Every structure is written in structure tokens, then in C-alpha cells.
């Protein structure tokens, strides 16, 4: 058997423990817009699947006060609070805005500030840097840094996407075939991500999430097949399968990008940076798996015998659970 299996088992169950639910824990979103009358329109969106003990709060300048009662709306995945705020100071340039309560490695937040002059400032906030000082002018590479971080964050906190990459590693092992297969997956999701981000492809997000879970399940079923004299199409051309399913995963990636939007005048740069962030995360993930597998092969090779089916069945079980949960979320409530 392949030495990567035991490593994949450990990482698979780590993912399952981190995300017992099929719903992704999306980053919080703080959207602040300067209005013509000097007030601020504030939108605060946070996932209903919060971390135990973590209370996230938007942090505005101390002299800002609400001017009315906020409105609240909730759906199956998030709570959105809208409010109007007025500050004593003039404008937001040079002032700090952020999110309190972020937990290192577990919760991040997207910040979008629209200034009165139409300029949009965006950033990914983390526990190490939970505040942003609104700059007087755009700084070089701000867009690249923000959107690359967003792409990296999305792939690394998406257990379904990572589990699909797990399956590709199990299916093809390493070498040139792995490079071709991962490249095909990359090309596939880059195409649909770009089309969706530019408004050329519009698909409801929940059916896409069902399809992504189903792609992981189909891959698990293929891995569970006994060896046959005649290889299946997926075994003969795994790169083709990866490319087709990559088209589906790209629509899922576009959902995260839709949350924060693309900056006017910087759309190609932001889209490219987001794709780069996804690929960096994917490469880091594959690299960690391969390095860990190599180490385990040296330390515990005899114990790996007989463990071949464990990661396959675990992968199939988890993806089947996601399929059921996400399908139920799509169906109307009776």
C-alpha cells in the first residue's frame, strides 16, 4: 500500500474534528460605508456556527455612536446586523476599524470600507492584527495582499476542497501524474471562479455545495473499487476527472469572493491574487501531506499494512454526511 495512507487518516480525522458539520465556518464580514451626510452605514455579518467561547464584535472609532435601532436578519448560515452610526471626527481616513474577539488560527474577518470619495479599502483581519488604519491613499500591493490572503484562507478552511485533494493524492500517488492531475484541477476551478466573479456564470450556492460534496463521494467510491483487469476512465485519465470536478469547485470558491466583492479598477489584479492565494494554500497542503507521509514511511512502514481502506471509507462516510446535510438544506421546509 502507499505510505501516505496513515498520514491521510490522521489529517482526515483532524479535519473532521475541526468541522463536525458540513457547513463551512465562513469569516465574519464588517462592511462600513461613508454616506454623503457624514454618517456610516455598517453591516456586520457573522456565521451562526460560531466557535465556543469566541464572541466577535465590530470595533469602530470610540467617538462613533448609533443613530437608531439596528436591524437583524438571520438565515441558515449567518446573522446580518445593519445599523447607522455617526462619528464626531471628520471621515475615516487615519482611523482604526476592526473586529475584536478573533481567535488565532480559528477565526478571521473580512473588512470592507467604502469612503465618501468612492475609494474602497479591503483587508483580512486576524487575531494578530485585528484592526486596520484606513490609509490616506492606496498603498502598493494592498489589493494583492488582501485578496491572496482571502484565497489562502478559503482553501485552508474548506474541508471539502481539501478532502478532494486528499482523494487525488490517494488515486494517483506522486510523480508527474500527480502534477498533471493537480494542474487540471487548478485550471478547472480557475475557469469557473473567473467566470462567476465577472458575473458571466450565476449558479445558486447551495446546489453547488451539494455538488462539491458529491464530487468527494464519487472519488471515494472510485478509490473503494477493487482492482480490475480493465482500468476505469477515472483511473486511466485522473487529470480529466480532476479538471471536470475543478469546474464545480471553482463555483464554490467564487462564493467566498462574492462576500467581499472585487474592487472597481482592480478586478484583474484582485482575481489573480485570489487565485494565487488558493494555489499557495493547495500547494502547502499537498506539500505537508507528502512530507509527513515520507516521514511515516520510514518510522512505521510495517504498521501501515492493512490500513489501506481506512482513509477511503472515512472519506466516503464524511462526504456522504455532507451530501445528506447539504441536500436537506436545499430542500424546502415543510
CSV table of C-alpha atoms in Angstrom, one decimal:
chain,number,residue,atom,x,y,z
A,1,UNK,CA,0.0,0.0,0.0
A,2,UNK,CA,1.0,3.6,-0.3
A,3,UNK,CA,2.9,5.1,2.7
A,4,UNK,CA,0.7,8.2,2.6
A,5,UNK,CA,-2.4,6.4,3.9
A,6,UNK,CA,-1.8,6.6,7.6
A,7,UNK,CA,-0.8,10.3,7.3
A,8,UNK,CA,-4.0,10.9,5.4
A,9,UNK,CA,-6.1,9.1,8.0
A,10,UNK,CA,-4.7,11.3,10.8
A,11,UNK,CA,-5.2,14.5,8.8
A,12,UNK,CA,-8.6,13.4,7.6
A,13,UNK,CA,-9.9,12.9,11.2
A,14,UNK,CA,-8.3,16.2,12.2
A,15,UNK,CA,-10.4,17.9,9.5
A,16,UNK,CA,-13.5,16.0,10.6
A,17,UNK,CA,-12.9,17.1,14.2
A,18,UNK,CA,-12.4,20.7,13.2
A,19,UNK,CA,-15.5,20.7,11.1
A,20,UNK,CA,-18.0,18.3,12.5
A,21,UNK,CA,-20.7,20.0,10.4
A,22,UNK,CA,-20.8,20.1,6.7
A,23,UNK,CA,-21.4,23.9,6.8
A,24,UNK,CA,-18.2,26.0,6.3
A,25,UNK,CA,-17.4,28.4,9.1
A,26,UNK,CA,-17.2,31.5,6.9
A,27,UNK,CA,-15.1,34.5,8.0
A,28,UNK,CA,-17.1,37.3,9.6
A,29,UNK,CA,-17.7,40.4,7.4
A,30,UNK,CA,-17.6,44.0,8.5
A,31,UNK,CA,-18.8,46.4,5.8
A,32,UNK,CA,-18.6,50.2,6.6
A,33,UNK,CA,-19.7,52.8,4.1
A,34,UNK,CA,-19.3,56.6,4.4
A,35,UNK,CA,-22.6,58.3,3.5
A,36,UNK,CA,-22.9,61.8,1.9
A,37,UNK,CA,-24.4,63.2,5.2
A,38,UNK,CA,-21.3,62.1,7.2
A,39,UNK,CA,-22.9,59.1,8.8
A,40,UNK,CA,-21.7,55.5,8.4
A,41,UNK,CA,-23.8,52.5,7.2
A,42,UNK,CA,-22.5,49.5,9.0
A,43,UNK,CA,-23.2,45.9,8.0
A,44,UNK,CA,-22.0,43.2,10.4
A,45,UNK,CA,-22.3,39.5,9.2
A,46,UNK,CA,-21.2,36.6,11.3
A,47,UNK,CA,-21.7,32.8,10.9
A,48,UNK,CA,-24.2,31.1,13.2
A,49,UNK,CA,-21.7,28.3,13.5
A,50,UNK,CA,-19.6,30.2,15.9
A,51,UNK,CA,-16.6,29.0,17.9
A,52,UNK,CA,-17.3,28.0,21.5
A,53,UNK,CA,-16.2,30.9,23.8
A,54,UNK,CA,-15.5,33.2,20.9
A,55,UNK,CA,-17.5,36.4,20.8
A,56,UNK,CA,-16.7,38.6,17.7
A,57,UNK,CA,-17.6,42.3,17.9
A,58,UNK,CA,-17.1,45.1,15.3
A,59,UNK,CA,-14.7,47.8,16.6
A,60,UNK,CA,-15.4,51.3,15.3
A,61,UNK,CA,-13.7,54.5,16.5
A,62,UNK,CA,-14.6,55.4,20.1
A,63,UNK,CA,-16.4,58.6,19.1
A,64,UNK,CA,-18.9,56.7,16.9
A,65,UNK,CA,-22.5,56.3,18.2
A,66,UNK,CA,-25.5,54.5,16.7
A,67,UNK,CA,-28.3,56.9,15.5
A,68,UNK,CA,-31.1,54.4,15.6
A,69,UNK,CA,-32.1,50.8,16.3
A,70,UNK,CA,-30.1,48.2,14.3
A,71,UNK,CA,-32.0,45.7,12.2
A,72,UNK,CA,-31.2,42.0,12.3
A,73,UNK,CA,-31.8,39.2,9.7
A,74,UNK,CA,-30.8,35.5,10.0
A,75,UNK,CA,-30.7,32.7,7.6
A,76,UNK,CA,-29.5,29.1,7.9
A,77,UNK,CA,-25.8,30.1,7.9
A,78,UNK,CA,-25.4,33.7,9.1
A,79,UNK,CA,-26.7,36.6,11.1
A,80,UNK,CA,-26.6,40.0,9.5
A,81,UNK,CA,-27.0,43.2,11.5
A,82,UNK,CA,-27.4,46.6,9.8
A,83,UNK,CA,-27.0,49.9,11.6
A,84,UNK,CA,-26.3,53.6,11.1
A,85,UNK,CA,-23.6,55.3,13.0
A,86,UNK,CA,-22.4,58.9,13.3
A,87,UNK,CA,-18.9,59.8,14.5
A,88,UNK,CA,-17.6,63.1,16.0
A,89,UNK,CA,-14.4,63.0,13.9
A,90,UNK,CA,-14.3,64.0,10.2
A,91,UNK,CA,-14.0,61.0,7.9
A,92,UNK,CA,-12.5,57.6,8.4
A,93,UNK,CA,-9.0,58.2,6.9
A,94,UNK,CA,-6.3,57.7,9.5
A,95,UNK,CA,-8.7,56.0,11.9
A,96,UNK,CA,-8.8,52.4,13.1
A,97,UNK,CA,-11.6,49.9,12.3
A,98,UNK,CA,-11.5,46.3,13.1
A,99,UNK,CA,-13.0,43.2,14.8
A,100,UNK,CA,-12.5,42.2,18.5
A,101,UNK,CA,-12.5,38.6,19.7
A,102,UNK,CA,-10.7,36.9,16.8
A,103,UNK,CA,-9.0,33.7,17.7
A,104,UNK,CA,-5.6,32.8,16.2
A,105,UNK,CA,-5.9,30.1,13.6
A,106,UNK,CA,-9.7,29.7,14.1
A,107,UNK,CA,-11.5,32.8,13.1
A,108,UNK,CA,-10.8,35.7,10.7
A,109,UNK,CA,-12.8,38.6,9.4
A,110,UNK,CA,-13.2,40.4,6.2
A,111,UNK,CA,-13.2,44.2,6.3
A,112,UNK,CA,-14.5,46.4,3.6
A,113,UNK,CA,-14.5,50.2,4.0
A,114,UNK,CA,-16.1,52.4,1.3
A,115,UNK,CA,-15.0,56.0,1.6
A,116,UNK,CA,-17.0,59.1,0.6
A,117,UNK,CA,-14.8,59.6,-2.4
A,118,UNK,CA,-15.7,56.2,-3.7
A,119,UNK,CA,-12.4,54.5,-2.8
A,120,UNK,CA,-12.8,51.0,-1.3
A,121,UNK,CA,-10.3,49.6,1.2
A,122,UNK,CA,-10.4,45.9,1.9
A,123,UNK,CA,-8.4,43.7,4.3
A,124,UNK,CA,-8.4,40.3,6.0
A,125,UNK,CA,-8.3,40.7,9.8
A,126,UNK,CA,-6.7,38.1,12.1
A,127,UNK,CA,-6.1,37.8,15.8
A,128,UNK,CA,-2.5,39.0,15.3
A,129,UNK,CA,-3.7,42.2,13.5
A,130,UNK,CA,-7.4,42.7,14.3
A,131,UNK,CA,-7.5,46.4,13.4
A,132,UNK,CA,-6.8,48.4,10.2
A,133,UNK,CA,-5.9,52.0,10.0
A,134,UNK,CA,-7.7,53.4,6.9
A,135,UNK,CA,-4.9,54.7,4.6
A,136,UNK,CA,-5.0,58.2,3.1
A,137,UNK,CA,-4.2,56.7,-0.3
A,138,UNK,CA,-4.0,53.2,-1.8
A,139,UNK,CA,-0.7,51.5,-1.0
A,140,UNK,CA,1.2,49.3,-3.5
A,141,UNK,CA,0.2,45.7,-3.3
A,142,UNK,CA,-2.6,46.2,-0.8
A,143,UNK,CA,-5.1,44.6,-3.2
A,144,UNK,CA,-2.7,41.7,-4.0
A,145,UNK,CA,-2.0,41.1,-0.3
A,146,UNK,CA,-5.7,41.2,0.8
A,147,UNK,CA,-7.1,39.0,-1.9
A,148,UNK,CA,-4.2,36.5,-1.8
A,149,UNK,CA,-4.8,36.2,1.9
A,150,UNK,CA,-8.5,35.7,1.3
A,151,UNK,CA,-7.9,32.9,-1.3
A,152,UNK,CA,-5.4,31.2,1.0
A,153,UNK,CA,-7.9,31.4,3.9
A,154,UNK,CA,-10.7,30.0,1.9
A,155,UNK,CA,-8.9,26.9,0.7
A,156,UNK,CA,-7.3,26.2,4.1
A,157,UNK,CA,-10.7,26.4,5.9
A,158,UNK,CA,-12.6,24.4,3.3
A,159,UNK,CA,-12.6,20.7,4.4
A,160,UNK,CA,-14.5,19.6,1.3
A,161,UNK,CA,-11.9,21.1,-1.1
A,162,UNK,CA,-9.0,19.7,0.9
A,163,UNK,CA,-10.6,16.3,1.1
A,164,UNK,CA,-11.0,16.2,-2.7
A,165,UNK,CA,-7.2,16.9,-3.0
A,166,UNK,CA,-6.7,14.1,-0.4
A,167,UNK,CA,-8.6,11.8,-2.8
A,168,UNK,CA,-6.4,12.8,-5.7
A,169,UNK,CA,-3.3,12.0,-3.8
A,170,UNK,CA,-4.7,8.6,-2.9
A,171,UNK,CA,-5.7,8.0,-6.5
A,172,UNK,CA,-2.5,8.9,-8.3
A,173,UNK,CA,0.2,8.8,-5.7
A,174,UNK,CA,3.1,11.1,-6.6
A,175,UNK,CA,5.2,11.9,-9.6
A,176,UNK,CA,4.3,13.5,-12.9
A,177,UNK,CA,0.8,12.1,-12.9
A,178,UNK,CA,0.1,14.0,-9.6
A,179,UNK,CA,1.4,17.2,-11.2
A,180,UNK,CA,-0.8,16.8,-14.2
A,181,UNK,CA,-3.9,15.9,-12.1
A,182,UNK,CA,-3.4,18.8,-9.7
A,183,UNK,CA,-2.8,21.2,-12.6
A,184,UNK,CA,-6.0,20.1,-14.3
A,185,UNK,CA,-7.9,20.7,-11.1
A,186,UNK,CA,-6.4,24.1,-10.8
A,187,UNK,CA,-7.2,25.0,-14.4
A,188,UNK,CA,-10.8,23.8,-13.9
A,189,UNK,CA,-11.6,25.8,-10.8
A,190,UNK,CA,-9.7,28.9,-12.1
A,191,UNK,CA,-12.0,29.0,-15.2
A,192,UNK,CA,-15.3,28.9,-13.3
A,193,UNK,CA,-14.1,31.1,-10.5
A,194,UNK,CA,-13.2,33.8,-13.0
A,195,UNK,CA,-16.5,33.4,-14.9
A,196,UNK,CA,-18.5,33.6,-11.7
A,197,UNK,CA,-16.5,36.5,-10.3
A,198,UNK,CA,-17.1,38.5,-13.5
A,199,UNK,CA,-20.8,37.8,-13.5
A,200,UNK,CA,-20.7,35.5,-16.5
A,201,UNK,CA,-21.8,32.4,-14.6
A,202,UNK,CA,-24.5,32.6,-12.0
A,203,UNK,CA,-25.4,29.4,-10.0
A,204,UNK,CA,-27.2,29.3,-6.6
A,205,UNK,CA,-24.6,28.5,-3.9
A,206,UNK,CA,-26.4,25.7,-2.1
A,207,UNK,CA,-26.7,23.3,-5.0
A,208,UNK,CA,-23.1,23.9,-5.8
A,209,UNK,CA,-22.2,22.9,-2.2
A,210,UNK,CA,-24.2,19.7,-2.7
A,211,UNK,CA,-22.3,19.0,-5.9
A,212,UNK,CA,-18.9,19.6,-4.3
A,213,UNK,CA,-19.7,17.1,-1.5
A,214,UNK,CA,-20.9,14.7,-4.2
A,215,UNK,CA,-17.6,15.0,-6.1
A,216,UNK,CA,-15.7,13.9,-2.9
A,217,UNK,CA,-18.1,11.0,-2.5
A,218,UNK,CA,-17.7,9.9,-6.2
A,219,UNK,CA,-13.9,10.0,-5.7
A,220,UNK,CA,-14.2,7.9,-2.5
A,221,UNK,CA,-16.3,5.3,-4.4
A,222,UNK,CA,-13.7,5.1,-7.1
A,223,UNK,CA,-11.0,4.6,-4.5
A,224,UNK,CA,-13.0,1.8,-2.9
A,225,UNK,CA,-13.2,-0.2,-6.1
A,226,UNK,CA,-11.3,-3.4,-6.2
A,227,UNK,CA,-8.5,-3.7,-8.7
A,228,UNK,CA,-9.9,-4.7,-12.1
A,229,UNK,CA,-8.2,-6.0,-15.3
A,230,UNK,CA,-9.5,-3.1,-17.2
A,231,UNK,CA,-8.9,0.3,-15.5
A,232,UNK,CA,-11.8,2.7,-15.3
A,233,UNK,CA,-11.9,6.0,-17.1
A,234,UNK,CA,-11.1,7.8,-13.8
A,235,UNK,CA,-8.0,5.5,-13.3
A,236,UNK,CA,-6.9,5.9,-16.9
A,237,UNK,CA,-7.3,9.7,-17.0
A,238,UNK,CA,-7.5,11.1,-13.5
A,239,UNK,CA,-6.5,14.5,-14.8
A,240,UNK,CA,-9.6,14.7,-16.9
A,241,UNK,CA,-11.8,13.9,-13.9
A,242,UNK,CA,-9.9,16.4,-11.8
A,243,UNK,CA,-10.5,19.1,-14.4
A,244,UNK,CA,-14.2,18.5,-14.7
A,245,UNK,CA,-14.7,18.5,-10.9
A,246,UNK,CA,-12.5,21.5,-10.7
A,247,UNK,CA,-15.1,23.4,-12.6
A,248,UNK,CA,-17.6,22.7,-9.8
A,249,UNK,CA,-15.2,23.6,-7.0
A,250,UNK,CA,-14.4,26.9,-8.7
A,251,UNK,CA,-18.0,27.9,-8.3
A,252,UNK,CA,-17.7,27.2,-4.6
A,253,UNK,CA,-14.5,29.3,-4.4
A,254,UNK,CA,-16.5,32.2,-6.0
A,255,UNK,CA,-18.9,32.2,-3.1
A,256,UNK,CA,-16.2,33.5,-0.8
A,257,UNK,CA,-15.1,36.1,-3.3
A,258,UNK,CA,-18.7,37.3,-3.6
A,259,UNK,CA,-18.9,38.0,0.1
A,260,UNK,CA,-16.3,40.8,-0.2
A,261,UNK,CA,-16.6,41.7,-3.9
A,262,UNK,CA,-14.0,42.9,-6.4
A,263,UNK,CA,-12.6,46.4,-6.2
A,264,UNK,CA,-13.5,48.7,-9.2
A,265,UNK,CA,-10.5,49.3,-11.3
A,266,UNK,CA,-8.5,46.4,-9.8
A,267,UNK,CA,-10.7,43.5,-10.9
A,268,UNK,CA,-8.0,41.6,-12.8
A,269,UNK,CA,-5.4,42.1,-10.1
A,270,UNK,CA,-7.8,41.0,-7.3
A,271,UNK,CA,-9.0,38.0,-9.2
A,272,UNK,CA,-5.4,36.9,-10.0
A,273,UNK,CA,-4.3,37.4,-6.4
A,274,UNK,CA,-7.3,35.4,-5.1
A,275,UNK,CA,-6.4,32.5,-7.4
A,276,UNK,CA,-2.8,32.7,-6.3
A,277,UNK,CA,-3.8,32.5,-2.7
A,278,UNK,CA,-5.9,29.4,-3.4
A,279,UNK,CA,-3.0,27.8,-5.2
A,280,UNK,CA,-0.5,28.6,-2.5
A,281,UNK,CA,-2.8,27.0,0.1
A,282,UNK,CA,-3.3,24.0,-2.1
A,283,UNK,CA,0.4,23.6,-2.6
A,284,UNK,CA,1.1,24.0,1.1
A,285,UNK,CA,-1.4,21.3,1.9
A,286,UNK,CA,0.0,18.8,-0.7
A,287,UNK,CA,3.5,19.5,0.5
A,288,UNK,CA,2.7,18.9,4.1
A,289,UNK,CA,0.9,15.6,3.3
A,290,UNK,CA,3.8,14.3,1.1
A,291,UNK,CA,6.5,15.3,3.7
A,292,UNK,CA,4.5,13.7,6.6
A,293,UNK,CA,3.9,10.6,4.5
A,294,UNK,CA,7.6,10.3,3.8
A,295,UNK,CA,8.4,10.5,7.4
A,296,UNK,CA,5.8,7.9,8.4
A,297,UNK,CA,7.1,5.5,5.8
A,298,UNK,CA,10.5,5.5,7.5
A,299,UNK,CA,9.2,5.3,11.0
A,300,UNK,CA,6.2,3.0,10.8
A,301,UNK,CA,6.2,1.2,7.4
A,302,UNK,CA,5.4,-2.3,8.8
A,303,UNK,CA,2.4,-0.9,10.7
A,304,UNK,CA,0.9,0.5,7.5
A,305,UNK,CA,0.0,-2.9,6.2
A,306,UNK,CA,-3.8,-3.5,6.2
A,307,UNK,CA,-4.7,0.2,6.7
A,308,UNK,CA,-5.4,0.8,3.0
A,309,UNK,CA,-9.1,1.1,3.3
A,310,UNK,CA,-9.3,3.3,6.4
A,311,UNK,CA,-8.8,6.6,4.7
A,312,UNK,CA,-11.1,5.6,1.8
A,313,UNK,CA,-14.0,4.6,4.0
A,314,UNK,CA,-13.6,7.6,6.3
A,315,UNK,CA,-13.5,9.9,3.3
A,316,UNK,CA,-16.6,8.3,1.8
A,317,UNK,CA,-18.5,8.4,5.1
A,318,UNK,CA,-17.8,12.1,5.7
A,319,UNK,CA,-18.6,13.1,2.2
A,320,UNK,CA,-21.9,11.1,2.3
A,321,UNK,CA,-22.8,13.0,5.5
A,322,UNK,CA,-22.1,16.3,3.8
A,323,UNK,CA,-24.3,15.2,0.8
A,324,UNK,CA,-27.2,14.5,3.1
A,325,UNK,CA,-26.9,17.6,5.2
A,326,UNK,CA,-26.5,19.9,2.2
A,327,UNK,CA,-29.3,18.3,0.3
A,328,UNK,CA,-31.6,18.8,3.2
A,329,UNK,CA,-30.6,22.4,3.4
A,330,UNK,CA,-31.6,22.9,-0.3
A,331,UNK,CA,-35.0,21.2,0.1
A,332,UNK,CA,-37.9,23.4,1.1
A,333,UNK,CA,-39.0,23.4,4.7
A,334,UNK,CA,-42.4,21.7,5.1
